[in-house]
PDB file of C-alpha atoms in Angstrom:
ATOM      1  CA  UNK A1331       0.000   0.000   0.000  1.00 39.00           C
ATOM      2  CA  UNK A1332       1.357   3.437  -0.966  1.00 38.00           C
ATOM      3  CA  UNK A1333       0.377   5.204   2.229  1.00 39.00           C
ATOM      4  CA  UNK A1334       1.294   3.829   5.591  1.00 38.00           C
ATOM      5  CA  UNK A1335      -1.877   3.401   7.639  1.00 34.00           C
ATOM      6  CA  UNK A1336      -0.173   1.705  10.558  1.00 34.00           C
ATOM      7  CA  UNK A1337      -0.834   4.195  13.341  1.00 37.00           C
ATOM      8  CA  UNK A1338       0.445   4.391  16.852  1.00 34.00           C
ATOM      9  CA  UNK A1339      -3.087   4.550  18.134  1.00 36.00           C
ATOM     10  CA  UNK A1340      -5.967   2.351  18.390  1.00 36.00           C
ATOM     11  CA  UNK A1341      -6.495  -0.624  20.563  1.00 33.00           C
ATOM     12  CA  UNK A1342     -10.267  -0.438  20.360  1.00 35.00           C
ATOM     13  CA  UNK A1343     -11.826  -2.975  22.722  1.00 31.00           C
ATOM     14  CA  UNK A1344     -15.169  -3.224  24.445  1.00 28.00           C
ATOM     15  CA  UNK A1345     -15.196  -2.112  28.045  1.00 28.00           C
ATOM     16  CA  UNK A1346     -16.845  -2.778  31.336  1.00 29.00           C
ATOM     17  CA  UNK A1347     -16.837  -6.537  31.858  1.00 30.00           C
ATOM     18  CA  UNK A1348     -15.413  -8.245  34.906  1.00 29.00           C
ATOM     19  CA  UNK A1349     -11.862  -9.559  34.796  1.00 32.00           C
ATOM     20  CA  UNK A1350     -12.772 -12.719  36.707  1.00 31.00           C
ATOM     21  CA  UNK A1351     -11.331 -15.966  35.325  1.00 32.00           C
ATOM     22  CA  UNK A1352      -8.604 -14.108  33.441  1.00 34.00           C
ATOM     23  CA  UNK A1353      -4.912 -14.834  33.832  1.00 39.00           C
ATOM     24  CA  UNK A1354      -2.703 -11.873  34.748  1.00 42.00           C
ATOM     25  CA  UNK A1355      -0.323 -13.095  32.045  1.00 55.00           C
ATOM     26  CA  UNK A1356      -2.904 -12.001  29.445  1.00 61.00           C
ATOM     27  CA  UNK A1357      -2.579  -8.318  30.341  1.00 66.00           C
ATOM     28  CA  UNK A1358       0.149  -5.706  29.821  1.00 77.00           C
ATOM     29  CA  UNK A1359      -1.159  -2.893  32.018  1.00 90.00           C
ATOM     30  CA  UNK A1360      -3.352   0.041  31.063  1.00 94.00           C
ATOM     31  CA  UNK A1361      -2.875   1.830  27.746  1.00 94.00           C
ATOM     32  CA  UNK A1362      -4.037   5.411  27.301  1.00 96.00           C
ATOM     33  CA  UNK A1363      -3.821   7.402  24.072  1.00 96.00           C
ATOM     34  CA  UNK A1364      -4.446  11.167  24.184  1.00 97.00           C
ATOM     35  CA  UNK A1365      -5.504  12.661  20.855  1.00 97.00           C
ATOM     36  CA  UNK A1366      -5.132  16.399  20.213  1.00 97.00           C
ATOM     37  CA  UNK A1367      -7.760  17.469  17.682  1.00 98.00           C
ATOM     38  CA  UNK A1368      -8.062  20.771  15.806  1.00 98.00           C
ATOM     39  CA  UNK A1369     -10.763  23.248  16.949  1.00 97.00           C
ATOM     40  CA  UNK A1370     -12.909  22.726  13.843  1.00 98.00           C
ATOM     41  CA  UNK A1371     -12.434  18.938  13.566  1.00 98.00           C
ATOM     42  CA  UNK A1372     -14.150  17.627  16.689  1.00 98.00           C
ATOM     43  CA  UNK A1373     -17.278  16.330  14.963  1.00 98.00           C
ATOM     44  CA  UNK A1374     -15.343  15.093  11.927  1.00 98.00           C
ATOM     45  CA  UNK A1375     -13.047  13.050  14.145  1.00 98.00           C
ATOM     46  CA  UNK A1376     -15.837  11.552  16.238  1.00 98.00           C
ATOM     47  CA  UNK A1377     -17.974  10.740  13.189  1.00 98.00           C
ATOM     48  CA  UNK A1378     -15.030   9.058  11.470  1.00 98.00           C
ATOM     49  CA  UNK A1379     -14.424   6.885  14.514  1.00 97.00           C
ATOM     50  CA  UNK A1380     -18.015   5.862  15.029  1.00 97.00           C
ATOM     51  CA  UNK A1381     -18.936   5.385  11.369  1.00 97.00           C
ATOM     52  CA  UNK A1382     -15.736   3.998   9.851  1.00 97.00           C
ATOM     53  CA  UNK A1383     -12.899   3.137  12.239  1.00 96.00           C
ATOM     54  CA  UNK A1384     -14.712   1.305  15.026  1.00 95.00           C
ATOM     55  CA  UNK A1385     -16.801  -0.812  12.607  1.00 96.00           C
ATOM     56  CA  UNK A1386     -13.556  -1.888  10.912  1.00 96.00           C
ATOM     57  CA  UNK A1387     -11.891  -2.739  14.216  1.00 94.00           C
ATOM     58  CA  UNK A1388     -14.793  -4.792  15.525  1.00 94.00           C
ATOM     59  CA  UNK A1389     -15.307  -6.733  12.304  1.00 95.00           C
ATOM     60  CA  UNK A1390     -11.593  -7.455  11.753  1.00 96.00           C
ATOM     61  CA  UNK A1391     -10.497 -11.074  11.468  1.00 97.00           C
ATOM     62  CA  UNK A1392      -6.792 -11.823  11.600  1.00 96.00           C
ATOM     63  CA  UNK A1393      -5.086 -14.786   9.936  1.00 96.00           C
ATOM     64  CA  UNK A1394      -3.850 -15.867  13.371  1.00 97.00           C
ATOM     65  CA  UNK A1395      -6.287 -17.635  15.690  1.00 97.00           C
ATOM     66  CA  UNK A1396      -4.211 -16.443  18.650  1.00 96.00           C
ATOM     67  CA  UNK A1397      -4.690 -12.808  17.600  1.00 96.00           C
ATOM     68  CA  UNK A1398      -8.425 -13.303  17.050  1.00 96.00           C
ATOM     69  CA  UNK A1399      -8.813 -14.802  20.512  1.00 95.00           C
ATOM     70  CA  UNK A1400      -6.856 -11.898  21.992  1.00 94.00           C
ATOM     71  CA  UNK A1401      -8.955  -9.356  20.067  1.00 94.00           C
ATOM     72  CA  UNK A1402     -12.187 -10.917  21.290  1.00 91.00           C
ATOM     73  CA  UNK A1403     -10.953 -10.806  24.857  1.00 90.00           C
ATOM     74  CA  UNK A1404      -9.623  -7.278  24.420  1.00 89.00           C
ATOM     75  CA  UNK A1405     -12.963  -5.958  23.201  1.00 86.00           C
ATOM     76  CA  UNK A1406     -14.240  -6.342  26.754  1.00 87.00           C
ATOM     77  CA  UNK A1407     -11.864  -3.666  28.037  1.00 90.00           C
ATOM     78  CA  UNK A1408     -12.050  -0.904  25.451  1.00 91.00           C
ATOM     79  CA  UNK A1409     -12.990   2.608  26.560  1.00 94.00           C
ATOM     80  CA  UNK A1410     -13.434   5.807  24.573  1.00 96.00           C
ATOM     81  CA  UNK A1411     -13.862   9.300  26.035  1.00 98.00           C
ATOM     82  CA  UNK A1412     -15.032  12.446  24.254  1.00 98.00           C
ATOM     83  CA  UNK A1413     -14.124  15.927  25.537  1.00 98.00           C
ATOM     84  CA  UNK A1414     -16.770  17.919  27.371  1.00 96.00           C
ATOM     85  CA  UNK A1415     -15.059  21.228  26.700  1.00 94.00           C
ATOM     86  CA  UNK A1416     -12.096  22.661  24.809  1.00 95.00           C
ATOM     87  CA  UNK A1417      -8.681  22.889  26.405  1.00 92.00           C
ATOM     88  CA  UNK A1418      -7.311  26.322  27.251  1.00 89.00           C
ATOM     89  CA  UNK A1419      -5.361  26.275  23.980  1.00 92.00           C
ATOM     90  CA  UNK A1420      -8.617  25.731  22.004  1.00 94.00           C
ATOM     91  CA  UNK A1421      -7.794  22.097  21.244  1.00 97.00           C
ATOM     92  CA  UNK A1422     -10.175  19.185  21.679  1.00 98.00           C
ATOM     93  CA  UNK A1423      -8.772  16.166  23.487  1.00 98.00           C
ATOM     94  CA  UNK A1424     -10.195  12.686  22.879  1.00 98.00           C
ATOM     95  CA  UNK A1425      -8.935   9.754  24.931  1.00 98.00           C
ATOM     96  CA  UNK A1426      -8.719   6.030  24.154  1.00 96.00           C
ATOM     97  CA  UNK A1427      -8.058   3.548  26.917  1.00 95.00           C
ATOM     98  CA  UNK A1428      -7.396  -0.179  26.932  1.00 94.00           C
ATOM     99  CA  UNK A1429      -8.274  -0.965  30.542  1.00 93.00           C
ATOM    100  CA  UNK A1430      -6.277  -3.196  30.523  1.00 92.00           C
ATOM    101  CA  UNK A1431      -4.297  -3.846  27.337  1.00 93.00           C
ATOM    102  CA  UNK A1432      -4.438  -7.482  26.241  1.00 93.00           C
ATOM    103  CA  UNK A1433      -1.336  -9.261  25.019  1.00 92.00           C
ATOM    104  CA  UNK A1434      -1.297 -10.101  21.265  1.00 93.00           C
ATOM    105  CA  UNK A1435      -4.362  -7.972  20.510  1.00 93.00           C
ATOM    106  CA  UNK A1436      -4.345  -5.850  17.350  1.00 92.00           C
ATOM    107  CA  UNK A1437      -3.169  -2.335  18.206  1.00 88.00           C
ATOM    108  CA  UNK A1438      -3.221  -0.534  14.832  1.00 89.00           C
ATOM    109  CA  UNK A1439      -6.007   0.483  12.480  1.00 92.00           C
ATOM    110  CA  UNK A1440      -4.195  -0.281   9.215  1.00 92.00           C
ATOM    111  CA  UNK A1441      -5.151  -3.924   8.693  1.00 93.00           C
ATOM    112  CA  UNK A1442      -8.762  -3.512   9.856  1.00 95.00           C
ATOM    113  CA  UNK A1443      -9.340  -0.565   7.505  1.00 96.00           C
ATOM    114  CA  UNK A1444      -7.812  -2.392   4.551  1.00 96.00           C
ATOM    115  CA  UNK A1445      -9.778  -5.548   5.232  1.00 97.00           C
ATOM    116  CA  UNK A1446     -13.145  -3.798   5.516  1.00 97.00           C
ATOM    117  CA  UNK A1447     -12.848  -1.012   2.931  1.00 97.00           C
ATOM    118  CA  UNK A1448     -10.067  -1.902   0.499  1.00 97.00           C
ATOM    119  CA  UNK A1449      -6.997   0.175  -0.316  1.00 95.00           C
ATOM    120  CA  UNK A1450      -8.648   3.165  -1.989  1.00 96.00           C
ATOM    121  CA  UNK A1451     -11.310   3.795   0.660  1.00 97.00           C
ATOM    122  CA  UNK A1452      -8.895   3.059   3.509  1.00 96.00           C
ATOM    123  CA  UNK A1453      -6.508   5.691   2.149  1.00 95.00           C
ATOM    124  CA  UNK A1454      -9.312   8.263   2.062  1.00 96.00           C
ATOM    125  CA  UNK A1455     -10.257   7.458   5.647  1.00 96.00           C
ATOM    126  CA  UNK A1456      -6.659   7.797   6.737  1.00 93.00           C
ATOM    127  CA  UNK A1457      -6.349  11.169   4.995  1.00 95.00           C
ATOM    128  CA  UNK A1458      -9.395  12.484   6.862  1.00 97.00           C
ATOM    129  CA  UNK A1459      -8.040  10.991  10.087  1.00 96.00           C
ATOM    130  CA  UNK A1460      -4.685  12.684   9.667  1.00 95.00           C
ATOM    131  CA  UNK A1461      -6.275  16.054   8.889  1.00 97.00           C
ATOM    132  CA  UNK A1462      -7.994  16.124  12.282  1.00 98.00           C
ATOM    133  CA  UNK A1463      -4.846  16.233  14.403  1.00 97.00           C
ATOM    134  CA  UNK A1464      -2.938  19.275  15.603  1.00 97.00           C
ATOM    135  CA  UNK A1465       0.853  19.358  15.533  1.00 96.00           C
ATOM    136  CA  UNK A1466       0.784  17.741  18.979  1.00 94.00           C
ATOM    137  CA  UNK A1467      -0.693  14.614  17.427  1.00 95.00           C
ATOM    138  CA  UNK A1468      -0.978  11.888  20.037  1.00 95.00           C
ATOM    139  CA  UNK A1469       0.557  10.990  23.384  1.00 94.00           C
ATOM    140  CA  UNK A1470       0.718   7.424  24.626  1.00 92.00           C
ATOM    141  CA  UNK A1471       0.894   5.955  28.122  1.00 94.00           C
ATOM    142  CA  UNK A1472       1.364   2.375  29.279  1.00 94.00           C
ATOM    143  CA  UNK A1473       1.381   1.760  33.003  1.00 95.00           C
ATOM    144  CA  UNK A1474      -0.296   0.215  35.993  1.00 95.00           C
ATOM    145  CA  UNK A1475      -2.606   1.220  38.823  1.00 94.00           C
ATOM    146  CA  UNK A1476      -0.930   1.797  42.164  1.00 95.00           C
ATOM    147  CA  UNK A1477      -3.071   0.797  45.119  1.00 93.00           C
ATOM    148  CA  UNK A1478      -3.395   3.044  48.159  1.00 93.00           C
ATOM    149  CA  UNK A1479      -5.160   2.897  51.508  1.00 91.00           C
ATOM    150  CA  UNK A1480      -8.773   3.977  51.322  1.00 90.00           C
ATOM    151  CA  UNK A1481      -9.201   3.176  47.654  1.00 89.00           C
ATOM    152  CA  UNK A1482     -12.397   1.291  46.896  1.00 85.00           C
ATOM    153  CA  UNK A1483     -12.433   1.525  43.126  1.00 65.00           C
ATOM    154  CA  UNK A1484     -14.033  -1.573  41.672  1.00 64.00           C
ATOM    155  CA  UNK A1485     -16.299  -0.211  38.945  1.00 66.00           C
ATOM    156  CA  UNK A1486     -15.896   1.832  35.807  1.00 72.00           C
ATOM    157  CA  UNK A1487     -18.080   4.607  34.510  1.00 79.00           C
ATOM    158  CA  UNK A1488     -21.035   3.903  32.277  1.00 87.00           C
ATOM    159  CA  UNK A1489     -21.765   5.646  28.958  1.00 91.00           C
ATOM    160  CA  UNK A1490     -22.613   9.284  29.510  1.00 94.00           C
ATOM    161  CA  UNK A1491     -20.790   9.523  32.840  1.00 95.00           C
ATOM    162  CA  UNK A1492     -17.792  11.788  33.337  1.00 96.00           C
ATOM    163  CA  UNK A1493     -14.160  10.959  34.057  1.00 97.00           C
ATOM    164  CA  UNK A1494     -11.466  13.371  35.249  1.00 97.00           C
ATOM    165  CA  UNK A1495      -7.890  12.831  34.057  1.00 97.00           C
ATOM    166  CA  UNK A1496      -4.930  14.631  35.571  1.00 97.00           C
ATOM    167  CA  UNK A1497      -1.872  14.178  33.334  1.00 97.00           C
ATOM    168  CA  UNK A1498       1.393  14.853  35.195  1.00 98.00           C
ATOM    169  CA  UNK A1499       4.681  15.270  33.301  1.00 98.00           C
ATOM    170  CA  UNK A1500       7.471  14.504  35.768  1.00 98.00           C
ATOM    171  CA  UNK A1501      11.200  15.227  35.436  1.00 98.00           C
ATOM    172  CA  UNK A1502      13.408  12.327  34.414  1.00 97.00           C
ATOM    173  CA  UNK A1503      15.089  12.066  37.840  1.00 98.00           C
ATOM    174  CA  UNK A1504      12.023  12.827  39.994  1.00 98.00           C
ATOM    175  CA  UNK A1505       9.729   9.875  39.226  1.00 98.00           C
ATOM    176  CA  UNK A1506      10.316   8.046  42.520  1.00 98.00           C
ATOM    177  CA  UNK A1507      10.124  11.292  44.442  1.00 98.00           C
ATOM    178  CA  UNK A1508       6.759  12.099  42.873  1.00 98.00           C
ATOM    179  CA  UNK A1509       5.379   8.626  43.494  1.00 98.00           C
ATOM    180  CA  UNK A1510       6.450   8.783  47.134  1.00 98.00           C
ATOM    181  CA  UNK A1511       4.996  12.228  47.829  1.00 98.00           C
ATOM    182  CA  UNK A1512       1.683  11.267  46.213  1.00 98.00           C
ATOM    183  CA  UNK A1513       1.291   7.988  48.090  1.00 97.00           C
ATOM    184  CA  UNK A1514       2.721   9.100  51.429  1.00 97.00           C
ATOM    185  CA  UNK A1515       1.604  12.724  51.656  1.00 97.00           C
ATOM    186  CA  UNK A1516      -0.877  13.926  49.024  1.00 98.00           C
ATOM    187  CA  UNK A1517      -3.395  11.084  49.060  1.00 98.00           C
ATOM    188  CA  UNK A1518      -3.478  10.714  52.878  1.00 98.00           C
ATOM    189  CA  UNK A1519      -3.942  14.481  53.233  1.00 98.00           C
ATOM    190  CA  UNK A1520      -6.774  14.456  50.708  1.00 98.00           C
ATOM    191  CA  UNK A1521      -8.518  11.644  52.601  1.00 97.00           C
ATOM    192  CA  UNK A1522      -8.040  13.440  55.939  1.00 98.00           C
ATOM    193  CA  UNK A1523      -9.567  16.689  54.677  1.00 98.00           C
ATOM    194  CA  UNK A1524     -12.843  17.540  56.406  1.00 98.00           C
ATOM    195  CA  UNK A1525     -15.137  19.950  54.630  1.00 98.00           C
ATOM    196  CA  UNK A1526     -17.456  21.891  56.992  1.00 97.00           C
ATOM    197  CA  UNK A1527     -20.395  20.602  54.943  1.00 98.00           C
ATOM    198  CA  UNK A1528     -21.291  16.981  55.670  1.00 98.00           C
ATOM    199  CA  UNK A1529     -22.669  16.623  52.157  1.00 98.00           C
ATOM    200  CA  UNK A1530     -19.465  17.872  50.530  1.00 98.00           C
ATOM    201  CA  UNK A1531     -17.354  15.756  52.868  1.00 98.00           C
ATOM    202  CA  UNK A1532     -19.179  12.632  51.703  1.00 98.00           C
ATOM    203  CA  UNK A1533     -18.668  13.637  48.066  1.00 98.00           C
ATOM    204  CA  UNK A1534     -14.957  14.254  48.691  1.00 98.00           C
ATOM    205  CA  UNK A1535     -14.539  10.850  50.310  1.00 97.00           C
ATOM    206  CA  UNK A1536     -16.346   9.157  47.423  1.00 95.00           C
ATOM    207  CA  UNK A1537     -14.140  10.985  44.913  1.00 96.00           C
ATOM    208  CA  UNK A1538     -10.969   9.788  46.645  1.00 96.00           C
ATOM    209  CA  UNK A1539     -12.249   6.226  47.008  1.00 95.00           C
ATOM    210  CA  UNK A1540     -12.846   6.103  43.253  1.00 94.00           C
ATOM    211  CA  UNK A1541      -9.574   7.820  42.365  1.00 95.00           C
ATOM    212  CA  UNK A1542      -6.946   5.882  40.412  1.00 95.00           C
ATOM    213  CA  UNK A1543      -3.211   6.649  40.351  1.00 97.00           C
ATOM    214  CA  UNK A1544      -1.379   5.194  37.347  1.00 97.00           C
ATOM    215  CA  UNK A1545       2.381   4.769  37.210  1.00 97.00           C
ATOM    216  CA  UNK A1546       4.207   4.633  33.841  1.00 97.00           C
ATOM    217  CA  UNK A1547       6.123   1.547  32.763  1.00 95.00           C
ATOM    218  CA  UNK A1548       8.677   3.507  30.729  1.00 94.00           C
ATOM    219  CA  UNK A1549      10.103   6.994  30.328  1.00 96.00           C
ATOM    220  CA  UNK A1550       8.874   9.243  27.498  1.00 95.00           C
ATOM    221  CA  UNK A1551      10.977  10.189  24.490  1.00 94.00           C
ATOM    222  CA  UNK A1552      11.447  13.677  25.943  1.00 95.00           C
ATOM    223  CA  UNK A1553      12.889  12.142  29.131  1.00 97.00           C
ATOM    224  CA  UNK A1554       9.808  12.845  31.252  1.00 98.00           C
ATOM    225  CA  UNK A1555       7.576  10.411  33.098  1.00 98.00           C
ATOM    226  CA  UNK A1556       3.790  10.552  32.762  1.00 98.00           C
ATOM    227  CA  UNK A1557       1.812   9.800  35.914  1.00 98.00           C
ATOM    228  CA  UNK A1558      -1.976   9.920  35.678  1.00 98.00           C
ATOM    229  CA  UNK A1559      -4.669  10.640  38.241  1.00 98.00           C
ATOM    230  CA  UNK A1560      -8.026   9.294  37.111  1.00 96.00           C
ATOM    231  CA  UNK A1561     -11.311  10.136  38.784  1.00 96.00           C
ATOM    232  CA  UNK A1562     -13.214   7.122  37.510  1.00 94.00           C
ATOM    233  CA  UNK A1563     -15.935   8.234  37.822  1.00 91.00           C
ATOM    234  CA  UNK A1564     -15.939  12.022  38.309  1.00 96.00           C
ATOM    235  CA  UNK A1565     -17.954  13.108  41.350  1.00 97.00           C
ATOM    236  CA  UNK A1566     -19.735  16.419  40.776  1.00 97.00           C
ATOM    237  CA  UNK A1567     -18.986  19.148  43.369  1.00 98.00           C
ATOM    238  CA  UNK A1568     -16.232  17.092  45.027  1.00 98.00           C
ATOM    239  CA  UNK A1569     -12.829  18.645  45.717  1.00 98.00           C
ATOM    240  CA  UNK A1570     -10.027  17.294  43.518  1.00 98.00           C
ATOM    241  CA  UNK A1571      -7.423  19.935  44.342  1.00 97.00           C
ATOM    242  CA  UNK A1572      -4.752  19.774  47.038  1.00 97.00           C
ATOM    243  CA  UNK A1573      -4.777  23.391  48.269  1.00 97.00           C
ATOM    244  CA  UNK A1574      -7.633  23.215  50.809  1.00 97.00           C
ATOM    245  CA  UNK A1575      -6.567  19.871  52.334  1.00 98.00           C
ATOM    246  CA  UNK A1576      -2.975  21.042  52.823  1.00 98.00           C
ATOM    247  CA  UNK A1577      -4.032  24.403  54.233  1.00 98.00           C
ATOM    248  CA  UNK A1578      -6.363  22.658  56.656  1.00 98.00           C
ATOM    249  CA  UNK A1579      -3.618  20.269  57.778  1.00 98.00           C
ATOM    250  CA  UNK A1580      -0.617  22.619  57.903  1.00 98.00           C
ATOM    251  CA  UNK A1581      -2.017  26.141  57.913  1.00 97.00           C
ATOM    252  CA  UNK A1582      -2.009  28.660  55.078  1.00 95.00           C
ATOM    253  CA  UNK A1583       1.560  29.856  55.610  1.00 93.00           C
ATOM    254  CA  UNK A1584       3.163  26.435  55.965  1.00 97.00           C
ATOM    255  CA  UNK A1585       1.194  24.452  53.354  1.00 96.00           C
ATOM    256  CA  UNK A1586       3.276  25.641  50.408  1.00 95.00           C
ATOM    257  CA  UNK A1587       6.482  25.095  52.347  1.00 96.00           C
ATOM    258  CA  UNK A1588       5.535  21.494  53.120  1.00 96.00           C
ATOM    259  CA  UNK A1589       4.793  20.760  49.470  1.00 96.00           C
ATOM    260  CA  UNK A1590       8.172  22.181  48.479  1.00 96.00           C
ATOM    261  CA  UNK A1591       9.989  20.214  51.158  1.00 96.00           C
ATOM    262  CA  UNK A1592       8.239  16.976  50.217  1.00 95.00           C
ATOM    263  CA  UNK A1593       9.248  17.423  46.574  1.00 95.00           C
ATOM    264  CA  UNK A1594       5.876  18.076  44.965  1.00 97.00           C
ATOM    265  CA  UNK A1595       6.759  21.419  43.390  1.00 95.00           C
ATOM    266  CA  UNK A1596      10.055  20.526  41.747  1.00 96.00           C
ATOM    267  CA  UNK A1597       8.845  17.177  40.382  1.00 98.00           C
ATOM    268  CA  UNK A1598       7.013  18.706  37.423  1.00 98.00           C
ATOM    269  CA  UNK A1599       8.677  19.142  34.045  1.00 98.00           C
ATOM    270  CA  UNK A1600       5.713  21.189  32.798  1.00 96.00           C
ATOM    271  CA  UNK A1601       2.180  22.124  33.765  1.00 95.00           C
ATOM    272  CA  UNK A1602      -0.354  19.476  34.662  1.00 96.00           C
ATOM    273  CA  UNK A1603      -3.046  18.803  32.048  1.00 96.00           C
ATOM    274  CA  UNK A1604      -6.588  18.378  33.375  1.00 96.00           C
ATOM    275  CA  UNK A1605      -9.188  16.716  31.142  1.00 97.00           C
ATOM    276  CA  UNK A1606     -12.879  16.307  31.929  1.00 97.00           C
ATOM    277  CA  UNK A1607     -14.283  13.771  29.485  1.00 98.00           C
ATOM    278  CA  UNK A1608     -17.395  11.674  28.917  1.00 97.00           C
ATOM    279  CA  UNK A1609     -17.541   7.915  28.399  1.00 96.00           C
ATOM    280  CA  UNK A1610     -18.891   6.958  24.970  1.00 96.00           C
ATOM    281  CA  UNK A1611     -21.140   3.938  24.469  1.00 94.00           C
ATOM    282  CA  UNK A1612     -19.317   1.360  22.352  1.00 91.00           C
ATOM    283  CA  UNK A1613     -21.708  -1.496  23.017  1.00 89.00           C
ATOM    284  CA  UNK A1614     -23.324  -0.782  19.649  1.00 91.00           C
ATOM    285  CA  UNK A1615     -20.318  -2.441  18.002  1.00 89.00           C
ATOM    286  CA  UNK A1616     -20.742  -5.809  19.730  1.00 76.00           C
TER     287      UNK A1616
END
């Protein structure tokens, strides 16, 4: 084929089923792909996925029985999130997640598009696909959930529900420092925070219980590490920021000093990216 359609992107699986009776050897961790889409291409991108790309992925049959078995299993863990609002830089951010990624499953859209549509139509689809992305393109993450005391996450959001993602770009030599300060200081302080309102306190506790903290398996090409906070699901009106809990625990004057001493401030290579997204229903492709 003249144009290379093998993309870094899509492991498109179904989501939401239990992982009971599955071997841990079948999984490779969680895979998240962040897609930066041009301001005027949001609907084009989503329509292309739902009308062309996903149908090709779900109907794809590989020549290898092992791959087909893996793809069938992987379909149970696919998740797709659409943005609720633009980013500050006027870019739309769509998110794909294999939760978790299944070993041997198909992770590109090239073969599925060719098989379903043929070379000419697949090339047209790819051209539209490519035109949707900003210069940022895509960012990929492969990692694993870190457990912490108080966490009770055992469900995933349903279609139409919101998820909050906090993307943290950490300096190449500060990854262990960041992990330690999050697990030993930030999360315990967030759990200990007591809002004066009983209603808000309950919402804050629920938000922390359903919070996920994902650690990367490898360093990025730019020598940063990507750690991800995931409010799965997002609890409306809950507090997801660290300022109030630290001020309550240490006082307004000392809170910032404690964060500096613990290593929070100097861990970041660049600003945190916050994404509020909505889970899309992919059950129509079963």
